């Protein structure tokens, strides 16, 4: 539901990360428009609900729906930094949040942003040393996808403060 501003080569973020209070600024796909609209309805109609904004989820078992597994199957990838949700790190936090009956919206990502090339370099180092990939530009990507993709960094300060609180 967000899209950040990047340098012309799209390798560095220029805009600040999005907080839980920022309004959605990306409507390039039906999914994004629907997600933003439903989140607003949930916020104002059901104040006792916990909304966790997961971004490009990564599992450590190479599940087919994991971001890493998905991008290793693509013929080309864009090299743009994005927030990611590393599930091994975050699922215990989700359980604790539920147990503590937390409510509201949380950017449920790990701190910072990592590019597709950085993710694939780690995959190459850890999983498949012979793996290689090719990049293409957003303009080239637009020719082969059905809907625009958002690229952004989410600010997880609120989540990290809660984690610190849980750690005592």
JSON list of C-alpha atoms in Angstrom, two decimals:
[
{"chain": "A", "resi": 1, "resn": "UNK", "atom": "CA", "xyz": [0.00, 0.00, 0.00]},
{"chain": "A", "resi": 2, "resn": "UNK", "atom": "CA", "xyz": [3.08, 2.20, -0.01]},
{"chain": "A", "resi": 3, "resn": "UNK", "atom": "CA", "xyz": [5.77, 3.08, -2.48]},
{"chain": "A", "resi": 4, "resn": "UNK", "atom": "CA", "xyz": [8.98, 4.79, -1.44]},
{"chain": "A", "resi": 5, "resn": "UNK", "atom": "CA", "xyz": [11.06, 7.31, -3.37]},
{"chain": "A", "resi": 6, "resn": "UNK", "atom": "CA", "xyz": [14.43, 6.02, -4.57]},
{"chain": "A", "resi": 7, "resn": "UNK", "atom": "CA", "xyz": [17.57, 7.36, -6.23]},
{"chain": "A", "resi": 8, "resn": "UNK", "atom": "CA", "xyz": [17.36, 7.31, -10.07]},
{"chain": "A", "resi": 9, "resn": "UNK", "atom": "CA", "xyz": [19.16, 3.94, -10.15]},
{"chain": "A", "resi": 10, "resn": "UNK", "atom": "CA", "xyz": [16.67, 2.70, -7.49]},
{"chain": "A", "resi": 11, "resn": "UNK", "atom": "CA", "xyz": [19.39, 1.30, -5.23]},
{"chain": "A", "resi": 12, "resn": "UNK", "atom": "CA", "xyz": [18.92, 3.70, -2.29]},
{"chain": "A", "resi": 13, "resn": "UNK", "atom": "CA", "xyz": [15.87, 5.07, -0.55]},
{"chain": "A", "resi": 14, "resn": "UNK", "atom": "CA", "xyz": [15.33, 8.82, -0.53]},
{"chain": "A", "resi": 15, "resn": "UNK", "atom": "CA", "xyz": [12.04, 8.96, 1.37]},
{"chain": "A", "resi": 16, "resn": "UNK", "atom": "CA", "xyz": [11.67, 8.13, 5.03]},
{"chain": "A", "resi": 17, "resn": "UNK", "atom": "CA", "xyz": [10.23, 4.73, 5.94]},
{"chain": "A", "resi": 18, "resn": "UNK", "atom": "CA", "xyz": [6.44, 4.62, 6.28]},
{"chain": "A", "resi": 19, "resn": "UNK", "atom": "CA", "xyz": [4.94, 4.55, 9.76]},
{"chain": "A", "resi": 20, "resn": "UNK", "atom": "CA", "xyz": [1.70, 2.97, 10.87]},
{"chain": "A", "resi": 21, "resn": "UNK", "atom": "CA", "xyz": [0.02, 6.38, 10.69]},
{"chain": "A", "resi": 22, "resn": "UNK", "atom": "CA", "xyz": [0.94, 7.23, 7.10]},
{"chain": "A", "resi": 23, "resn": "UNK", "atom": "CA", "xyz": [-1.82, 7.14, 4.54]},
{"chain": "A", "resi": 24, "resn": "UNK", "atom": "CA", "xyz": [-1.51, 4.65, 1.70]},
{"chain": "A", "resi": 25, "resn": "UNK", "atom": "CA", "xyz": [0.13, 6.18, -1.38]},
{"chain": "A", "resi": 26, "resn": "UNK", "atom": "CA", "xyz": [0.16, 3.24, -3.82]},
{"chain": "A", "resi": 27, "resn": "UNK", "atom": "CA", "xyz": [-2.84, 2.12, -5.82]},
{"chain": "A", "resi": 28, "resn": "UNK", "atom": "CA", "xyz": [-1.14, 0.33, -8.71]},
{"chain": "A", "resi": 29, "resn": "UNK", "atom": "CA", "xyz": [-2.99, -2.93, -8.13]},
{"chain": "A", "resi": 30, "resn": "UNK", "atom": "CA", "xyz": [-6.42, -4.11, -7.09]},
{"chain": "A", "resi": 31, "resn": "UNK", "atom": "CA", "xyz": [-4.78, -5.95, -4.18]},
{"chain": "A", "resi": 32, "resn": "UNK", "atom": "CA", "xyz": [-3.13, -2.78, -2.85]},
{"chain": "A", "resi": 33, "resn": "UNK", "atom": "CA", "xyz": [-6.25, -0.65, -3.19]},
{"chain": "A", "resi": 34, "resn": "UNK", "atom": "CA", "xyz": [-8.34, -3.31, -1.45]},
{"chain": "A", "resi": 35, "resn": "UNK", "atom": "CA", "xyz": [-5.81, -3.85, 1.32]},
{"chain": "A", "resi": 36, "resn": "UNK", "atom": "CA", "xyz": [-5.58, -0.11, 2.07]},
{"chain": "A", "resi": 37, "resn": "UNK", "atom": "CA", "xyz": [-9.35, 0.29, 2.06]},
{"chain": "A", "resi": 38, "resn": "UNK", "atom": "CA", "xyz": [-9.98, -2.72, 4.32]},
{"chain": "A", "resi": 39, "resn": "UNK", "atom": "CA", "xyz": [-7.28, -1.56, 6.75]},
{"chain": "A", "resi": 40, "resn": "UNK", "atom": "CA", "xyz": [-8.97, 1.83, 7.09]},
{"chain": "A", "resi": 41, "resn": "UNK", "atom": "CA", "xyz": [-12.34, 0.16, 7.71]},
{"chain": "A", "resi": 42, "resn": "UNK", "atom": "CA", "xyz": [-10.80, -2.15, 10.31]},
{"chain": "A", "resi": 43, "resn": "UNK", "atom": "CA", "xyz": [-9.02, 0.72, 12.10]},
{"chain": "A", "resi": 44, "resn": "UNK", "atom": "CA", "xyz": [-12.15, 2.80, 12.51]},
{"chain": "A", "resi": 45, "resn": "UNK", "atom": "CA", "xyz": [-14.81, 0.12, 12.90]},
{"chain": "A", "resi": 46, "resn": "UNK", "atom": "CA", "xyz": [-12.98, -2.46, 15.00]},
{"chain": "A", "resi": 47, "resn": "UNK", "atom": "CA", "xyz": [-10.52, -0.68, 17.34]},
{"chain": "A", "resi": 48, "resn": "UNK", "atom": "CA", "xyz": [-9.86, -3.92, 19.23]},
{"chain": "A", "resi": 49, "resn": "UNK", "atom": "CA", "xyz": [-8.24, -5.68, 16.25]},
{"chain": "A", "resi": 50, "resn": "UNK", "atom": "CA", "xyz": [-4.51, -6.29, 15.74]},
{"chain": "A", "resi": 51, "resn": "UNK", "atom": "CA", "xyz": [-3.30, -5.64, 12.18]},
{"chain": "A", "resi": 52, "resn": "UNK", "atom": "CA", "xyz": [0.19, -6.88, 11.32]},
{"chain": "A", "resi": 53, "resn": "UNK", "atom": "CA", "xyz": [1.60, -5.51, 8.07]},
{"chain": "A", "resi": 54, "resn": "UNK", "atom": "CA", "xyz": [3.73, -8.35, 6.73]},
{"chain": "A", "resi": 55, "resn": "UNK", "atom": "CA", "xyz": [6.03, -7.43, 3.84]},
{"chain": "A", "resi": 56, "resn": "UNK", "atom": "CA", "xyz": [7.69, -9.92, 1.47]},
{"chain": "A", "resi": 57, "resn": "UNK", "atom": "CA", "xyz": [7.66, -12.81, 3.98]},
{"chain": "A", "resi": 58, "resn": "UNK", "atom": "CA", "xyz": [10.75, -14.99, 4.22]},
{"chain": "A", "resi": 59, "resn": "UNK", "atom": "CA", "xyz": [10.60, -18.48, 5.71]},
{"chain": "A", "resi": 60, "resn": "UNK", "atom": "CA", "xyz": [13.65, -20.55, 6.57]},
{"chain": "A", "resi": 61, "resn": "UNK", "atom": "CA", "xyz": [12.27, -23.71, 4.96]},
{"chain": "A", "resi": 62, "resn": "UNK", "atom": "CA", "xyz": [12.20, -22.37, 1.37]},
{"chain": "A", "resi": 63, "resn": "UNK", "atom": "CA", "xyz": [8.41, -22.73, 1.27]},
{"chain": "A", "resi": 64, "resn": "UNK", "atom": "CA", "xyz": [7.00, -21.99, -2.23]},
{"chain": "A", "resi": 65, "resn": "UNK", "atom": "CA", "xyz": [5.28, -18.82, -0.90]},
{"chain": "A", "resi": 66, "resn": "UNK", "atom": "CA", "xyz": [8.46, -17.49, 0.70]},
{"chain": "A", "resi": 67, "resn": "UNK", "atom": "CA", "xyz": [9.80, -14.34, -0.95]},
{"chain": "A", "resi": 68, "resn": "UNK", "atom": "CA", "xyz": [13.22, -15.96, -1.42]},
{"chain": "A", "resi": 69, "resn": "UNK", "atom": "CA", "xyz": [11.81, -19.06, -3.10]},
{"chain": "A", "resi": 70, "resn": "UNK", "atom": "CA", "xyz": [9.61, -16.94, -5.35]},
{"chain": "A", "resi": 71, "resn": "UNK", "atom": "CA", "xyz": [12.35, -14.67, -6.63]},
{"chain": "A", "resi": 72, "resn": "UNK", "atom": "CA", "xyz": [14.75, -17.57, -7.27]},
{"chain": "A", "resi": 73, "resn": "UNK", "atom": "CA", "xyz": [12.20, -18.84, -9.81]},
{"chain": "A", "resi": 74, "resn": "UNK", "atom": "CA", "xyz": [11.97, -15.58, -11.74]},
{"chain": "A", "resi": 75, "resn": "UNK", "atom": "CA", "xyz": [13.90, -15.20, -14.97]},
{"chain": "A", "resi": 76, "resn": "UNK", "atom": "CA", "xyz": [14.74, -11.58, -14.05]},
{"chain": "A", "resi": 77, "resn": "UNK", "atom": "CA", "xyz": [14.47, -9.53, -10.84]},
{"chain": "A", "resi": 78, "resn": "UNK", "atom": "CA", "xyz": [14.55, -5.84, -10.05]},
{"chain": "A", "resi": 79, "resn": "UNK", "atom": "CA", "xyz": [17.26, -4.68, -7.65]},
{"chain": "A", "resi": 80, "resn": "UNK", "atom": "CA", "xyz": [15.30, -2.48, -5.25]},
{"chain": "A", "resi": 81, "resn": "UNK", "atom": "CA", "xyz": [15.51, -2.27, -1.45]},
{"chain": "A", "resi": 82, "resn": "UNK", "atom": "CA", "xyz": [12.35, -3.32, 0.40]},
{"chain": "A", "resi": 83, "resn": "UNK", "atom": "CA", "xyz": [11.30, -4.20, 3.91]},
{"chain": "A", "resi": 84, "resn": "UNK", "atom": "CA", "xyz": [10.99, -7.91, 4.61]},
{"chain": "A", "resi": 85, "resn": "UNK", "atom": "CA", "xyz": [9.31, -9.99, 7.27]},
{"chain": "A", "resi": 86, "resn": "UNK", "atom": "CA", "xyz": [11.56, -12.83, 8.39]},
{"chain": "A", "resi": 87, "resn": "UNK", "atom": "CA", "xyz": [9.00, -15.21, 9.84]},
{"chain": "A", "resi": 88, "resn": "UNK", "atom": "CA", "xyz": [11.44, -17.11, 12.08]},
{"chain": "A", "resi": 89, "resn": "UNK", "atom": "CA", "xyz": [12.12, -13.82, 13.90]},
{"chain": "A", "resi": 90, "resn": "UNK", "atom": "CA", "xyz": [8.61, -12.43, 13.92]},
{"chain": "A", "resi": 91, "resn": "UNK", "atom": "CA", "xyz": [6.18, -15.30, 14.55]},
{"chain": "A", "resi": 92, "resn": "UNK", "atom": "CA", "xyz": [7.12, -15.57, 18.25]},
{"chain": "A", "resi": 93, "resn": "UNK", "atom": "CA", "xyz": [6.44, -11.82, 18.51]},
{"chain": "A", "resi": 94, "resn": "UNK", "atom": "CA", "xyz": [2.99, -12.31, 16.94]},
{"chain": "A", "resi": 95, "resn": "UNK", "atom": "CA", "xyz": [2.20, -14.96, 19.56]},
{"chain": "A", "resi": 96, "resn": "UNK", "atom": "CA", "xyz": [3.34, -12.66, 22.38]},
{"chain": "A", "resi": 97, "resn": "UNK", "atom": "CA", "xyz": [1.29, -9.79, 20.95]},
{"chain": "A", "resi": 98, "resn": "UNK", "atom": "CA", "xyz": [-1.78, -12.02, 20.88]},
{"chain": "A", "resi": 99, "resn": "UNK", "atom": "CA", "xyz": [-1.16, -13.20, 24.45]},
{"chain": "A", "resi": 100, "resn": "UNK", "atom": "CA", "xyz": [-0.80, -9.57, 25.58]},
{"chain": "A", "resi": 101, "resn": "UNK", "atom": "CA", "xyz": [-3.98, -8.67, 23.67]},
{"chain": "A", "resi": 102, "resn": "UNK", "atom": "CA", "xyz": [-2.26, -5.94, 21.67]},
{"chain": "A", "resi": 103, "resn": "UNK", "atom": "CA", "xyz": [-4.43, -3.97, 19.24]},
{"chain": "A", "resi": 104, "resn": "UNK", "atom": "CA", "xyz": [-3.82, -1.52, 16.43]},
{"chain": "A", "resi": 105, "resn": "UNK", "atom": "CA", "xyz": [-1.61, -1.48, 13.37]},
{"chain": "A", "resi": 106, "resn": "UNK", "atom": "CA", "xyz": [2.02, -2.61, 13.40]},
{"chain": "A", "resi": 107, "resn": "UNK", "atom": "CA", "xyz": [4.52, -2.65, 10.57]},
{"chain": "A", "resi": 108, "resn": "UNK", "atom": "CA", "xyz": [5.47, -6.29, 11.06]},
{"chain": "A", "resi": 109, "resn": "UNK", "atom": "CA", "xyz": [8.87, -6.30, 9.39]},
{"chain": "A", "resi": 110, "resn": "UNK", "atom": "CA", "xyz": [12.48, -6.63, 10.35]},
{"chain": "A", "resi": 111, "resn": "UNK", "atom": "CA", "xyz": [14.38, -3.32, 10.63]},
{"chain": "A", "resi": 112, "resn": "UNK", "atom": "CA", "xyz": [15.79, -1.77, 7.46]},
{"chain": "A", "resi": 113, "resn": "UNK", "atom": "CA", "xyz": [15.46, -2.71, 3.83]},
{"chain": "A", "resi": 114, "resn": "UNK", "atom": "CA", "xyz": [17.30, -5.25, 1.70]},
{"chain": "A", "resi": 115, "resn": "UNK", "atom": "CA", "xyz": [17.51, -5.36, -2.09]},
{"chain": "A", "resi": 116, "resn": "UNK", "atom": "CA", "xyz": [16.56, -8.32, -4.22]},
{"chain": "A", "resi": 117, "resn": "UNK", "atom": "CA", "xyz": [20.23, -8.72, -5.23]},
{"chain": "A", "resi": 118, "resn": "UNK", "atom": "CA", "xyz": [21.30, -8.79, -1.57]},
{"chain": "A", "resi": 119, "resn": "UNK", "atom": "CA", "xyz": [18.70, -11.48, -0.84]},
{"chain": "A", "resi": 120, "resn": "UNK", "atom": "CA", "xyz": [19.81, -13.53, -3.84]},
{"chain": "A", "resi": 121, "resn": "UNK", "atom": "CA", "xyz": [23.50, -13.12, -2.90]},
{"chain": "A", "resi": 122, "resn": "UNK", "atom": "CA", "xyz": [22.72, -14.58, 0.53]},
{"chain": "A", "resi": 123, "resn": "UNK", "atom": "CA", "xyz": [20.77, -17.41, -1.12]},
{"chain": "A", "resi": 124, "resn": "UNK", "atom": "CA", "xyz": [23.76, -18.07, -3.36]},
{"chain": "A", "resi": 125, "resn": "UNK", "atom": "CA", "xyz": [26.19, -18.09, -0.40]},
{"chain": "A", "resi": 126, "resn": "UNK", "atom": "CA", "xyz": [24.05, -20.21, 1.93]},
{"chain": "A", "resi": 127, "resn": "UNK", "atom": "CA", "xyz": [21.88, -22.49, -0.21]},
{"chain": "A", "resi": 128, "resn": "UNK", "atom": "CA", "xyz": [23.02, -22.82, -3.81]},
{"chain": "A", "resi": 129, "resn": "UNK", "atom": "CA", "xyz": [26.57, -21.64, -4.62]},
{"chain": "A", "resi": 130, "resn": "UNK", "atom": "CA", "xyz": [26.07, -22.03, -8.39]},
{"chain": "A", "resi": 131, "resn": "UNK", "atom": "CA", "xyz": [22.90, -19.96, -8.50]},
{"chain": "A", "resi": 132, "resn": "UNK", "atom": "CA", "xyz": [22.87, -16.90, -10.77]},
{"chain": "A", "resi": 133, "resn": "UNK", "atom": "CA", "xyz": [20.28, -14.30, -11.70]},
{"chain": "A", "resi": 134, "resn": "UNK", "atom": "CA", "xyz": [19.68, -11.43, -14.09]},
{"chain": "A", "resi": 135, "resn": "UNK", "atom": "CA", "xyz": [18.34, -7.99, -13.33]},
{"chain": "A", "resi": 136, "resn": "UNK", "atom": "CA", "xyz": [15.97, -5.85, -15.29]},
{"chain": "A", "resi": 137, "resn": "UNK", "atom": "CA", "xyz": [14.61, -2.34, -14.85]},
{"chain": "A", "resi": 138, "resn": "UNK", "atom": "CA", "xyz": [11.19, -1.38, -13.54]},
{"chain": "A", "resi": 139, "resn": "UNK", "atom": "CA", "xyz": [10.30, -0.37, -17.09]},
{"chain": "A", "resi": 140, "resn": "UNK", "atom": "CA", "xyz": [11.24, -3.83, -18.38]},
{"chain": "A", "resi": 141, "resn": "UNK", "atom": "CA", "xyz": [9.41, -5.45, -15.48]},
{"chain": "A", "resi": 142, "resn": "UNK", "atom": "CA", "xyz": [6.25, -3.46, -16.25]},
{"chain": "A", "resi": 143, "resn": "UNK", "atom": "CA", "xyz": [6.07, -5.14, -19.66]},
{"chain": "A", "resi": 144, "resn": "UNK", "atom": "CA", "xyz": [5.78, -8.64, -18.15]},
{"chain": "A", "resi": 145, "resn": "UNK", "atom": "CA", "xyz": [3.63, -8.18, -15.02]},
{"chain": "A", "resi": 146, "resn": "UNK", "atom": "CA", "xyz": [-0.12, -7.75, -14.77]},
{"chain": "A", "resi": 147, "resn": "UNK", "atom": "CA", "xyz": [-0.14, -5.02, -12.10]},
{"chain": "A", "resi": 148, "resn": "UNK", "atom": "CA", "xyz": [2.34, -2.52, -10.71]},
{"chain": "A", "resi": 149, "resn": "UNK", "atom": "CA", "xyz": [4.39, -3.55, -7.69]},
{"chain": "A", "resi": 150, "resn": "UNK", "atom": "CA", "xyz": [5.02, -1.39, -4.67]},
{"chain": "A", "resi": 151, "resn": "UNK", "atom": "CA", "xyz": [8.55, -1.08, -3.33]},
{"chain": "A", "resi": 152, "resn": "UNK", "atom": "CA", "xyz": [8.99, 0.44, 0.09]},
{"chain": "A", "resi": 153, "resn": "UNK", "atom": "CA", "xyz": [10.55, 0.47, 3.51]},
{"chain": "A", "resi": 154, "resn": "UNK", "atom": "CA", "xyz": [8.28, 0.31, 6.52]},
{"chain": "A", "resi": 155, "resn": "UNK", "atom": "CA", "xyz": [9.30, 1.89, 9.83]},
{"chain": "A", "resi": 156, "resn": "UNK", "atom": "CA", "xyz": [9.18, -0.80, 12.52]},
{"chain": "A", "resi": 157, "resn": "UNK", "atom": "CA", "xyz": [10.10, 1.48, 15.46]},
{"chain": "A", "resi": 158, "resn": "UNK", "atom": "CA", "xyz": [6.72, 0.87, 17.11]},
{"chain": "A", "resi": 159, "resn": "UNK", "atom": "CA", "xyz": [7.17, -2.91, 16.85]},
{"chain": "A", "resi": 160, "resn": "UNK", "atom": "CA", "xyz": [10.77, -2.81, 18.10]},
{"chain": "A", "resi": 161, "resn": "UNK", "atom": "CA", "xyz": [9.71, -0.73, 21.14]},
{"chain": "A", "resi": 162, "resn": "UNK", "atom": "CA", "xyz": [7.12, -3.37, 21.97]},
{"chain": "A", "resi": 163, "resn": "UNK", "atom": "CA", "xyz": [9.68, -6.16, 21.57]},
{"chain": "A", "resi": 164, "resn": "UNK", "atom": "CA", "xyz": [12.03, -4.32, 23.98]},
{"chain": "A", "resi": 165, "resn": "UNK", "atom": "CA", "xyz": [9.17, -3.98, 26.44]},
{"chain": "A", "resi": 166, "resn": "UNK", "atom": "CA", "xyz": [8.50, -7.72, 26.25]},
{"chain": "A", "resi": 167, "resn": "UNK", "atom": "CA", "xyz": [12.18, -8.47, 26.81]},
{"chain": "A", "resi": 168, "resn": "UNK", "atom": "CA", "xyz": [12.02, -6.47, 30.03]}
]
